[in-house]
XYZ file of C-alpha atoms in Angstrom:
781
model
C -189.645 49.392 56.209
C -186.998 47.056 56.723
C -183.434 47.845 55.933
C -181.634 45.387 53.797
C -178.142 44.169 55.499
C -176.133 44.968 52.533
C -177.216 45.922 48.829
C -178.720 43.473 46.477
C -176.240 42.178 44.041
C -178.703 43.039 40.742
C -178.197 46.610 41.761
C -174.342 46.520 40.652
C -173.513 45.074 37.272
C -171.612 41.884 37.335
C -168.607 43.156 35.255
C -167.884 45.819 37.689
C -168.100 43.818 40.719
C -164.742 44.096 43.020
C -162.847 41.011 43.835
C -163.081 41.538 47.903
C -162.903 44.519 50.203
C -165.614 46.932 50.899
C -167.266 47.349 47.665
C -168.535 51.296 48.177
C -167.095 54.672 49.348
C -167.950 54.478 52.976
C -166.601 57.877 53.798
C -164.190 57.037 56.382
C -162.269 60.046 58.026
C -159.050 60.612 56.532
C -156.092 61.088 58.608
C -154.584 64.665 58.396
C -151.466 64.977 56.552
C -148.571 66.730 58.056
C -147.888 70.412 57.031
C -144.520 69.436 55.587
C -145.789 66.582 53.328
C -148.487 68.882 51.783
C -145.533 71.328 51.290
C -143.538 68.614 49.541
C -146.409 67.276 47.398
C -146.979 70.775 45.922
C -143.322 71.211 44.970
C -143.122 67.740 43.516
C -146.464 68.460 41.894
C -144.423 71.348 39.861
C -140.992 69.555 39.777
C -140.354 69.380 35.972
C -141.514 73.078 35.366
C -139.270 74.105 38.180
C -136.327 72.173 36.855
C -137.202 73.421 33.063
C -136.835 77.150 34.503
C -133.775 76.415 36.649
C -132.184 75.034 33.530
C -133.462 77.691 31.384
C -131.975 80.679 33.990
C -128.702 78.495 34.350
C -128.247 78.741 30.448
C -129.036 82.581 30.373
C -127.154 82.992 33.429
C -123.762 81.011 31.539
C -124.436 82.868 28.345
C -124.373 86.422 30.389
C -121.278 85.294 32.324
C -119.738 83.975 29.250
C -120.008 87.642 27.864
C -118.188 89.304 30.834
C -114.696 90.304 30.701
C -112.450 87.919 33.263
C -110.878 89.460 35.932
C -107.771 87.902 37.281
C -106.392 88.279 41.053
C -102.361 88.103 42.161
C -101.361 88.391 45.682
C -97.643 89.124 46.963
C -96.837 88.454 50.990
C -95.044 91.231 52.727
C -93.365 90.327 56.058
C -93.655 93.565 58.592
C -91.024 93.434 61.542
C -92.057 95.575 64.270
C -89.517 98.553 65.316
C -87.893 97.546 68.940
C -87.203 100.159 71.459
C -84.331 100.165 73.539
C -85.967 101.646 76.415
C -88.874 100.348 78.438
C -91.448 102.826 79.372
C -92.856 103.081 82.974
C -96.444 102.425 82.068
C -95.035 99.136 80.140
C -93.393 98.205 83.566
C -96.297 98.744 85.622
C -98.829 96.977 83.387
C -96.481 93.973 82.625
C -96.982 94.601 78.662
C -95.042 93.900 75.665
C -94.017 97.014 74.486
C -95.563 96.273 71.136
C -98.877 97.251 70.022
C -101.189 96.009 67.428
C -101.933 99.369 66.262
C -98.260 99.144 64.598
C -99.618 96.581 61.883
C -102.788 98.690 61.418
C -101.121 101.714 60.641
C -98.380 99.934 58.269
C -101.597 98.406 56.420
C -103.086 102.094 55.798
C -99.897 103.302 54.968
C -99.722 100.347 52.099
C -103.201 101.922 51.138
C -101.877 105.659 51.037
C -101.835 108.106 48.182
C -97.998 107.910 48.383
C -97.469 104.194 47.519
C -100.267 103.933 45.089
C -98.834 107.225 43.476
C -95.430 105.435 43.356
C -96.778 102.527 41.640
C -98.907 104.489 38.992
C -95.564 106.265 38.198
C -93.014 103.495 37.845
C -95.553 101.303 35.722
C -97.007 104.313 33.860
C -100.645 103.187 34.450
C -101.658 106.533 33.403
C -101.102 105.426 29.534
C -102.444 101.622 30.059
C -106.183 101.413 28.370
C -107.432 99.451 31.670
C -107.046 102.592 33.621
C -106.902 105.871 31.089
C -110.367 107.436 30.886
C -109.508 108.266 27.459
C -108.703 105.026 26.185
C -111.994 103.408 27.585
C -113.999 101.343 25.617
C -117.579 101.514 25.523
C -119.534 98.698 26.989
C -122.165 96.875 25.168
C -125.223 98.561 26.746
C -123.482 101.940 25.864
C -122.902 100.614 22.022
C -126.612 99.565 21.994
C -127.705 103.021 23.790
C -125.883 105.112 21.426
C -127.595 103.380 18.302
C -131.003 103.137 19.460
C -131.219 105.625 22.096
C -128.745 108.438 21.503
C -130.492 111.032 23.688
C -130.462 108.805 26.799
C -126.867 108.013 26.218
C -126.038 111.725 25.821
C -127.270 111.553 29.538
C -125.816 108.193 30.739
C -122.278 108.947 29.259
C -119.936 111.279 30.499
C -117.799 112.762 28.110
C -114.219 112.367 28.794
C -112.662 115.374 26.838
C -108.921 116.594 28.012
C -107.987 116.126 31.323
C -105.110 117.538 32.995
C -102.071 115.637 34.851
C -103.540 116.123 38.195
C -107.296 115.171 37.230
C -106.002 111.922 35.228
C -104.039 111.147 37.944
C -106.985 111.251 40.174
C -109.120 109.163 38.326
C -106.192 106.334 38.163
C -105.470 106.423 41.095
C -109.442 105.896 42.140
C -109.458 102.980 39.933
C -105.798 101.743 41.307
C -107.492 101.866 45.030
C -110.760 100.257 44.100
C -108.594 97.026 42.717
C -105.994 97.088 45.554
C -106.738 94.888 48.553
C -104.227 94.638 51.434
C -105.379 92.262 54.158
C -103.113 91.402 57.390
C -102.668 87.605 57.813
C -104.238 86.755 61.189
C -101.908 86.055 63.932
C -98.554 86.645 62.244
C -96.541 89.577 60.989
C -97.630 88.937 57.005
C -99.655 91.515 55.086
C -101.109 89.902 51.868
C -101.327 92.514 49.011
C -103.442 91.642 46.505
C -104.797 93.389 42.689
C -107.371 92.352 40.515
C -107.228 93.515 36.689
C -108.587 92.248 33.535
C -104.812 91.308 32.725
C -102.927 88.694 34.560
C -99.310 89.921 33.824
C -100.393 93.344 35.060
C -102.433 92.194 38.279
C -99.168 90.379 39.330
C -96.819 93.386 38.515
C -98.877 95.806 40.212
C -99.033 93.488 43.718
C -95.074 93.328 43.367
C -94.823 96.967 42.523
C -96.979 97.961 45.509
C -94.701 95.833 47.837
C -91.510 97.236 46.731
C -93.174 100.779 46.501
C -93.942 100.406 50.441
C -90.627 99.289 51.348
C -88.821 102.307 49.195
C -90.982 104.701 50.626
C -90.281 103.568 54.157
C -86.437 103.892 53.366
C -87.120 107.076 51.849
C -88.657 108.034 55.024
C -85.906 106.834 57.333
C -83.410 108.914 55.441
C -85.135 112.007 55.649
C -85.720 111.413 59.048
C -82.030 110.722 59.808
C -81.136 113.816 57.545
C -83.519 115.984 59.765
C -82.157 114.344 63.023
C -78.498 114.997 62.011
C -79.075 118.524 61.446
C -81.292 119.318 64.361
C -78.610 117.214 66.679
C -75.936 119.609 65.074
C -77.676 122.700 66.066
C -78.267 121.479 69.521
C -74.673 120.293 70.430
C -73.166 124.032 70.035
C -75.935 125.489 72.468
C -75.440 122.194 75.019
C -71.442 122.697 74.664
C -71.970 126.570 75.799
C -73.877 125.630 78.662
C -71.715 122.803 79.850
C -68.873 125.298 79.762
C -70.622 128.107 81.680
C -71.716 125.476 84.373
C -68.142 124.484 85.013
C -66.838 127.921 85.352
C -69.315 128.856 87.727
C -69.047 125.733 89.967
C -64.919 126.709 90.046
C -65.818 130.227 90.834
C -68.144 129.314 93.796
C -65.114 127.356 94.988
C -62.609 129.713 95.050
C -64.872 132.297 96.714
C -65.928 130.280 99.559
C -62.299 128.686 100.105
C -63.848 125.174 99.590
C -61.220 122.313 98.625
C -62.323 120.397 95.541
C -63.156 117.294 97.786
C -66.064 118.019 100.116
C -65.634 114.675 101.911
C -62.152 115.611 103.487
C -63.304 118.748 105.054
C -66.657 117.201 106.176
C -65.061 114.121 107.662
C -62.772 116.232 109.974
C -65.318 118.702 111.321
C -67.469 115.231 112.145
C -64.689 113.984 113.963
C -64.175 116.938 116.088
C -67.979 117.256 116.573
C -67.707 113.563 117.726
C -65.341 114.161 120.478
C -66.650 116.900 121.771
C -69.670 115.616 122.307
C -67.974 112.389 123.938
C -66.347 115.003 126.406
C -69.393 117.107 127.251
C -71.084 113.952 128.310
C -68.329 112.786 130.434
C -67.898 116.163 132.281
C -71.539 116.724 132.795
C -71.640 113.248 134.429
C -68.553 114.608 136.615
C -70.641 117.877 137.185
C -73.645 115.962 138.279
C -71.465 114.108 141.014
C -69.900 116.956 142.517
C -73.053 118.979 142.285
C -74.637 116.032 144.489
C -71.648 115.965 146.755
C -71.605 119.977 147.165
C -75.383 119.534 148.034
C -74.673 117.352 150.913
C -71.960 119.103 152.236
C -74.123 122.433 152.061
C -77.094 120.603 153.797
C -74.287 119.893 156.923
C -74.323 116.154 157.018
C -71.061 115.625 156.281
C -71.176 111.836 157.613
C -73.328 111.051 154.669
C -71.510 112.581 151.977
C -69.912 109.535 150.079
C -66.767 111.638 149.354
C -66.453 111.801 153.065
C -67.388 108.126 153.867
C -65.024 106.796 151.082
C -62.190 108.873 151.766
C -59.118 106.864 153.354
C -57.820 110.024 155.281
C -61.035 110.417 157.007
C -61.650 106.991 157.919
C -57.855 106.868 159.211
C -58.307 109.614 161.224
C -61.591 108.106 162.544
C -60.112 104.922 163.535
C -57.473 107.341 165.542
C -60.190 108.747 167.069
C -62.009 105.651 168.004
C -58.671 104.062 169.533
C -58.237 106.935 171.467
C -61.845 106.704 172.905
C -60.971 103.431 173.836
C -58.149 103.840 175.359
C -59.754 106.403 177.316
C -62.936 104.403 178.685
C -60.197 101.891 179.854
C -58.205 104.158 181.920
C -61.230 105.602 183.038
C -62.476 102.669 184.455
C -59.037 101.345 185.750
C -57.756 105.056 187.236
C -61.025 107.032 187.463
C -61.861 110.515 185.893
C -59.554 112.319 187.915
C -56.191 110.267 186.998
C -53.696 111.539 185.316
C -53.503 109.149 182.760
C -57.105 109.653 182.118
C -56.588 113.241 181.665
C -53.943 112.394 179.097
C -56.363 109.571 177.425
C -58.963 112.371 177.137
C -56.285 114.872 175.879
C -55.402 112.174 173.434
C -59.455 111.905 172.264
C -59.777 115.325 171.623
C -56.815 115.828 169.488
C -58.029 113.032 167.452
C -61.538 114.497 167.221
C -59.985 117.453 165.943
C -57.696 116.033 163.730
C -60.990 114.071 162.389
C -62.780 117.522 162.012
C -59.714 119.038 160.161
C -59.804 116.094 157.387
C -63.174 116.343 157.115
C -63.217 119.908 156.491
C -60.388 119.686 154.059
C -62.505 117.028 152.289
C -65.491 119.547 151.982
C -63.287 122.308 150.667
C -61.924 119.964 148.231
C -65.638 119.049 147.151
C -66.373 122.516 146.313
C -63.420 123.033 144.398
C -64.151 119.993 142.206
C -67.795 120.950 141.744
C -66.596 124.354 140.749
C -63.992 122.723 138.168
C -66.440 120.288 136.652
C -68.818 123.195 136.045
C -66.173 125.330 134.508
C -65.138 121.897 132.427
C -68.672 121.415 130.964
C -69.047 125.349 130.422
C -65.868 125.095 128.096
C -66.693 121.925 126.670
C -70.175 123.265 125.658
C -69.042 126.237 124.015
C -66.305 124.349 121.898
C -69.177 122.069 120.660
C -71.456 124.835 119.717
C -68.493 126.214 117.862
C -68.071 123.116 116.124
C -71.620 122.571 115.218
C -71.795 126.229 113.500
C -68.605 125.373 111.486
C -70.473 122.314 110.207
C -73.572 124.227 109.296
C -71.664 126.738 107.390
C -70.048 124.358 105.405
C -73.808 122.601 104.936
C -75.201 125.610 103.585
C -71.933 126.116 101.217
C -72.172 122.354 100.221
C -75.814 123.044 99.096
C -74.897 125.983 96.770
C -71.610 123.794 95.737
C -74.410 120.815 94.942
C -76.308 122.854 92.752
C -73.489 124.092 90.759
C -72.033 120.370 90.303
C -75.229 119.023 89.364
C -75.928 121.625 86.794
C -72.497 121.316 85.485
C -73.029 117.328 85.456
C -76.506 117.838 83.578
C -75.116 119.463 80.834
C -72.040 117.325 80.582
C -74.654 114.149 80.061
C -76.866 116.164 77.530
C -73.930 117.336 75.450
C -72.324 113.482 75.566
C -75.807 111.969 74.818
C -76.333 114.432 71.914
C -72.842 113.981 70.571
C -73.155 110.016 70.708
C -76.812 110.233 68.764
C -75.230 112.735 66.440
C -72.543 110.300 65.751
C -74.924 107.279 65.493
C -77.104 109.199 63.199
C -74.255 110.128 61.141
C -73.072 106.732 60.647
C -76.337 105.331 60.104
C -77.810 107.371 57.791
C -76.116 105.388 54.750
C -76.926 101.954 56.115
C -80.744 102.221 56.474
C -82.778 98.851 55.992
C -86.331 98.395 55.592
C -88.280 96.893 58.553
C -90.149 95.085 55.764
C -89.325 92.460 53.171
C -91.153 90.554 50.392
C -91.911 87.191 51.139
C -93.542 85.721 48.622
C -93.793 87.541 45.036
C -96.956 87.457 43.116
C -96.973 85.185 39.952
C -100.025 85.798 37.168
C -103.034 84.094 38.011
C -104.118 81.128 35.381
C -107.841 81.023 35.942
C -109.984 84.081 36.426
C -111.633 84.938 39.992
C -114.604 86.569 38.203
C -116.818 85.595 36.849
C -116.823 82.173 38.457
C -119.095 80.659 35.827
C -120.048 77.355 37.886
C -120.662 78.911 40.980
C -122.703 81.702 39.177
C -124.518 79.108 37.098
C -125.421 77.172 40.286
C -126.688 80.116 42.414
C -128.736 81.030 39.765
C -130.366 77.540 39.361
C -130.261 77.349 42.944
C -131.916 80.480 43.425
C -134.376 79.679 40.689
C -135.239 76.582 42.344
C -135.784 78.117 45.490
C -138.110 80.952 44.242
C -139.885 78.477 42.096
C -140.497 76.533 45.348
C -141.874 79.392 47.389
C -143.821 80.421 44.150
C -145.498 76.664 44.275
C -146.232 76.868 47.806
C -147.592 80.459 47.476
C -149.779 79.510 44.685
C -150.530 76.321 46.642
C -151.776 78.572 49.532
C -153.644 81.131 47.389
C -155.556 78.177 45.673
C -159.289 77.965 47.498
C -160.431 75.301 44.915
C -161.780 72.016 46.058
C -158.847 69.622 44.962
C -159.346 66.291 46.843
C -161.853 64.306 48.931
C -160.241 65.241 51.908
C -161.351 69.005 50.434
C -164.802 68.027 50.208
C -164.989 66.907 53.647
C -162.598 69.585 55.544
C -163.554 72.669 53.364
C -167.281 71.449 52.364
C -168.472 69.707 55.538
C -170.355 67.355 53.551
C -170.283 63.889 52.837
C -167.970 62.540 49.698
C -169.614 60.181 46.997
C -167.081 59.541 44.650
C -164.212 61.332 42.494
C -164.790 61.075 38.805
C -161.820 61.107 36.446
C -160.932 63.396 33.655
C -162.195 62.413 30.528
C -160.400 62.846 26.986
C -162.529 62.156 24.369
C -163.900 63.342 20.776
C -166.711 65.573 21.879
C -169.126 65.757 24.647
C -171.152 62.813 23.011
C -168.875 60.587 23.864
C -167.908 61.725 27.310
C -171.751 61.288 28.351
C -171.951 58.125 26.992
C -168.575 56.774 28.965
C -170.660 54.502 31.307
C -171.909 52.786 28.165
C -168.808 52.888 25.885
C -166.550 51.719 28.855
C -168.639 49.865 31.209
C -165.251 48.452 33.044
C -163.365 52.005 33.040
C -162.696 53.823 36.094
C -165.240 56.431 35.537
C -167.969 54.018 35.207
C -166.681 52.592 38.332
C -167.059 55.990 39.916
C -170.319 56.767 38.652
C -171.185 53.168 40.334
C -169.512 54.253 43.779
C -171.750 57.386 43.410
C -174.985 55.751 42.876
C -174.425 53.255 45.737
C -173.774 56.589 48.044
C -176.961 57.656 46.962
C -179.020 54.238 46.958
C -177.434 53.883 50.644
C -178.566 57.470 51.828
C -182.045 56.705 50.324
C -182.875 53.241 51.874
C -186.255 54.359 53.584
C -187.432 55.732 49.966
C -188.380 53.040 47.596
C -188.758 55.405 44.393
C -186.132 57.944 45.075
C -186.091 61.685 43.127
C -182.520 62.438 42.819
C -181.550 65.954 41.651
C -177.889 66.960 40.536
C -177.058 70.418 40.476
C -173.578 72.694 40.840
C -172.506 76.045 41.648
C -172.126 77.639 38.391
C -172.060 76.130 34.667
C -169.551 74.276 32.770
C -168.819 71.723 36.329
C -170.148 68.344 34.465
C -173.353 68.227 36.299
C -175.561 67.133 32.942
C -172.856 64.939 32.142
C -172.916 63.055 35.881
C -176.789 62.994 35.229
C -176.699 61.332 32.295
C -173.958 58.484 33.143
C -175.644 58.193 36.508
C -178.953 57.363 34.767
C -177.441 55.000 32.171
C -175.420 53.134 34.806
C -178.882 52.830 36.837
C -181.153 52.112 33.925
C -179.167 48.329 33.615
C -181.268 47.375 36.748
C -184.049 49.924 37.325
C -186.516 51.879 35.389
C -184.827 55.302 35.232
C -186.274 58.428 34.052
C -183.878 61.261 33.335
C -185.340 64.734 33.468
C -183.560 68.021 31.971
C -184.614 70.700 34.476
C -182.417 73.223 33.159
C -184.606 74.857 30.914
C -182.227 78.034 30.638
C -179.523 76.408 29.002
C -180.401 72.748 27.563
C -177.655 70.477 26.201
C -179.545 67.072 25.851
C -180.935 67.596 22.625
C -177.511 68.575 21.348
C -175.283 65.955 22.689
C -178.086 63.344 21.964
C -178.580 64.695 18.403
C -182.421 65.194 19.296
C -184.451 67.178 16.587
C -185.677 70.648 16.920
C -189.160 69.519 16.997
C -188.779 67.200 19.891
C -191.170 68.152 22.439
C -189.658 68.512 26.129
C -190.647 69.454 29.526
C -191.351 73.078 28.770
C -193.813 72.095 26.562
C -195.346 69.336 28.832
C -195.730 71.782 31.850
C -197.256 74.221 29.902
C -199.952 71.868 28.433
C -198.521 72.170 24.822
C -198.008 68.238 24.178
C -198.800 65.007 26.166
C -196.268 63.033 28.288
C -195.994 60.433 25.577
C -194.786 62.920 22.868
C -192.033 64.376 25.067
C -190.667 60.866 26.674
C -188.083 59.123 24.856
C -185.855 56.166 25.201
C -182.276 56.467 24.993
C -180.085 53.044 25.454
C -182.501 51.678 27.984
C -182.878 54.954 29.872
C -186.076 56.899 29.535
C -185.261 60.598 28.981
C -187.259 63.776 28.990
C -185.443 67.112 27.665
C -185.861 70.396 28.492
C -187.653 71.225 25.140
C -187.992 74.915 23.656
C -186.263 77.514 26.236
C -189.458 78.997 28.025
C -189.593 82.867 29.046
C -189.939 81.847 32.616
C -188.576 78.862 33.827
C -189.062 79.134 37.371
C -192.687 79.809 37.282
C -193.164 76.410 35.506
C -190.957 74.388 37.837
C -193.113 75.858 41.006
C -196.285 75.279 39.243
C -198.827 72.721 40.731
C -198.134 71.033 37.327
C -194.559 69.816 38.047
C -195.499 68.561 41.469
C -198.230 66.552 40.019
C -196.003 65.377 37.328
C -193.639 64.322 39.765
C -195.998 62.558 41.674
C -197.291 60.814 38.444
C -193.589 59.736 37.696
C -192.745 58.610 40.959
C -195.359 55.955 40.479
C -194.279 54.537 37.395
C -190.459 54.615 37.833
C -187.648 52.817 39.958
C -185.530 56.348 40.017
C -185.974 59.669 38.716
C -182.921 61.759 38.133
C -183.169 65.833 37.487
C -180.553 67.984 35.856
C -181.164 71.231 37.722
C -179.705 74.440 36.775
C -177.047 75.537 38.775
C -177.317 76.774 42.349
C -175.507 80.177 42.374
C -177.041 81.431 39.088
C -180.942 80.884 39.675
C -183.305 79.351 42.018
C -184.613 76.723 39.858
C -182.511 74.261 41.724
C -184.114 75.122 45.387
C -187.563 74.803 43.645
C -186.735 71.648 42.254
C -185.021 70.319 44.905
C -187.648 70.918 47.452
C -189.643 68.076 45.596
C -187.180 65.518 45.526
C -185.816 62.919 47.924
C -182.145 64.532 48.002
C -179.387 66.326 46.158
C -176.400 65.574 44.645
C -173.637 68.448 44.558
C -171.113 68.290 41.761
C -167.781 70.505 41.771
C -165.304 70.655 39.462
C -161.542 69.491 41.011
C -159.257 72.275 40.738
C -161.672 74.673 39.634
C -164.628 75.400 41.692
C -164.092 77.672 44.820
C -164.475 76.274 47.993
C -166.137 79.469 49.364
C -168.478 79.280 46.206
C -169.290 75.620 46.751
C -170.125 76.425 50.374
C -172.266 79.131 49.439
C -174.719 77.020 47.375
C -174.428 74.263 49.719
C -175.765 76.766 52.601
C -178.463 78.052 50.373
C -179.760 74.080 49.826
C -179.373 73.609 53.540
C -180.986 76.689 54.355
C -184.194 75.178 51.948
C -184.186 72.202 53.896
C -183.369 70.023 50.838
C -181.447 66.810 51.783
C -178.024 66.411 50.287
C -176.757 62.938 49.605
C -173.335 64.151 49.080
C -170.594 65.973 46.822
C -169.240 64.447 43.650
C -165.708 65.581 42.723
C -165.708 65.936 38.906
C -162.677 66.110 36.401
C -160.210 64.897 39.168
C -156.690 63.745 37.217
C -156.065 60.991 39.648
C -152.114 60.650 38.178
C -151.826 64.194 39.232
C -153.488 63.787 42.305
C -151.242 60.408 43.071
C -148.070 62.404 42.305
C -149.496 65.276 45.032
C -151.464 63.458 47.541
C -150.245 59.832 47.079
C -154.410 58.985 47.893
C -154.992 57.666 44.568
C -152.366 54.822 44.068
C -154.731 51.701 44.194
C -157.503 53.660 41.979
C -155.238 54.022 38.964
C -154.270 50.549 39.049
C -155.923 48.437 36.489
C -155.334 45.083 38.326
C -158.198 46.382 40.684
C -160.982 45.614 38.510
C -162.184 42.463 36.949
C -161.124 42.474 33.699
C -163.887 42.389 30.681
C -164.900 39.270 29.293
C -162.508 38.092 26.546
C -163.009 35.773 23.712
C -160.573 33.042 23.013
C -158.641 34.635 20.333
C -158.216 37.626 22.672
C -156.627 35.561 25.361
C -153.818 34.184 23.116
C -150.784 36.231 23.763
C -149.732 40.029 24.239
C -150.372 40.628 20.827
C -153.978 39.529 20.820
C -154.883 41.616 23.919
C -152.917 44.675 22.404
C -154.928 44.367 19.095
C -158.162 43.537 21.143
C -157.410 47.043 23.268
C -156.937 49.148 20.294
C -160.082 47.879 18.263
C -161.953 48.700 21.600
C -160.592 51.881 22.015
C -161.327 52.647 18.306
C -164.893 51.682 18.584
C -165.500 53.585 21.840
C -163.807 56.914 19.871
C -165.547 56.618 16.652
C -169.363 55.553 17.948
C -171.709 58.270 17.387
C -174.892 56.638 17.091
C -177.269 56.830 19.950
C -180.006 54.133 20.174
C -183.369 56.623 20.460
C -186.831 55.156 20.188
C -190.026 56.193 21.251
C -190.974 54.057 24.771
C -194.057 52.011 25.342
C -197.010 54.396 26.371
C -197.396 51.808 29.329
C -194.560 53.071 30.846
């Protein structure tokens, strides 16, 4: 069979044709919407409810905080100067650190929080008698009043009786409340400390803050005065002991000097002994040098080599004697040459030579004797000097030993003297400064009564409550969206059910079900009728190879609109075709009720059981042939699975252009599978935002397992306005200008008032129309 290039125009009513563009649903794949867009749409869908809830919570929060007692806070600023030390410690000198520690400020902060300061403030301001701190004057809260009136037993457990309190217990409770409302905070990068106090009374908050600062400064002064008194007493006791020790050390020093015969000045004694030792040392060096020379000459003399002795060689007498000897020998030589050795003159000359040589020997012997004497004298001198030097060293060593003992006694006396003088100076300073003490802290900025309370912060509390409500509401909306597994849009049909999407039917609001099942007849130009035509077009396109299709309409469960869709589909196709509508749901039939049929009207159950003829059960309703279910049979499935039903469908296919069968739901019974096995294809109806996707998938799986062709899925009761707000996919669907307007009479096109009047009349006629055009068709169907 040849397939037509396009849908014949006669298959679509003229009043429902499009201006342009693709006239039918082509089941194009939709683009995937980003996840954040889906979340935003889910939130915007519930925006009015969320805003209303936020406003309600804000009102409740405002009412709640308005009932709270306001709390005021006042702050005083205290400057704390660090105590400087006059001496630098060795560790600070080596490390280069400034001798001021950050722990000092933390210590002062803790002192401000101490019990002593708090007790001073409590005593000064008489807080034990103030109603805000005195537990005996505490008023019961609203909750306690309500519990006392309605739940006295629970109130007795919840509330603790105060009773009589002694002074210590009362002070403990007041101090506990005082400390809970007091805040001490150092100001960063400064020597300032902020003292803050919270109270229901603004004047009291300022007074307590100032009193705390003053109590801290006064406590510091008292502590300093007490420390000065204690130090003065201690110094006075130690001064007497130090004075006695100093006197004893001075007496011991003088006794030592007297016993050892030492002068008062040790430098004079040591300087004389030192000079003597130095002179003796120099003399000893010189004597030893002379002794060395004499010893050398003596050694040469002892060797017998007088000619080589330097003393002999260098002596003038010896040199003169040698010169005389040499002159005599020269003259003797001259005489011997002139006169001979026997001459008288030669003998005289020889006698002169012998005398000269004897004189030389005599001079040398005298000189050698003098060398020996010089050696002995030099050795005696050196020995004498060594003995004197030894005696001098002994004297100096003895003096040093005595000076050691003297130094110990002098140092002890000097130490005792310095200690005594130091303590005496401290005693005088302490006595002088006891009455001139000043606190190291001062009040820089006094606290003033606050004009506005810090708690409750009404605007902030209301804003936080509203914001948290909106946040929790949005989280709830997203959670409900995530938990919602129903089929909501055409995209869900294709994504969750994996089936073609035929059409989405809008929500119909009418006076009863009779008007809903006739919507395509009463409003042929409406959105519902156009959706029905879109679905029928999809069915025809899917069944192009079948000239006389048998279409089964089913759903997952009841109340999903399958019967309404089947009726309107049949009425829509009956305008151009011979259409037969069969009510196959013989378990819970509805045609008789919505079409106002009589109770005696025969139907499909009687026809299949042979209780009536085909002509008796056939009706024509507004141009559509209809066979209702008739009387409810005991076993509908056996009738639908019988050969009579197959023969009936075979006979009706030859007589009708289209057969539409309204079958029971798939999940409840198997009737739809039996009917679907005899059909060309099946239309599956799901209710938007109601039918769970797993349930619909299970029904479609049963149909597919039975090898029944599925034309597609129809999404019923889709709220287009709501879907447009949420998904943004139906903006063009809700536009009234998208369709051709219905034909108008000349009177209806004369202005806005005429058009409005015409619309009101049509709406009224549609709502009040209750009459079905039912008649017996020609037997020659």
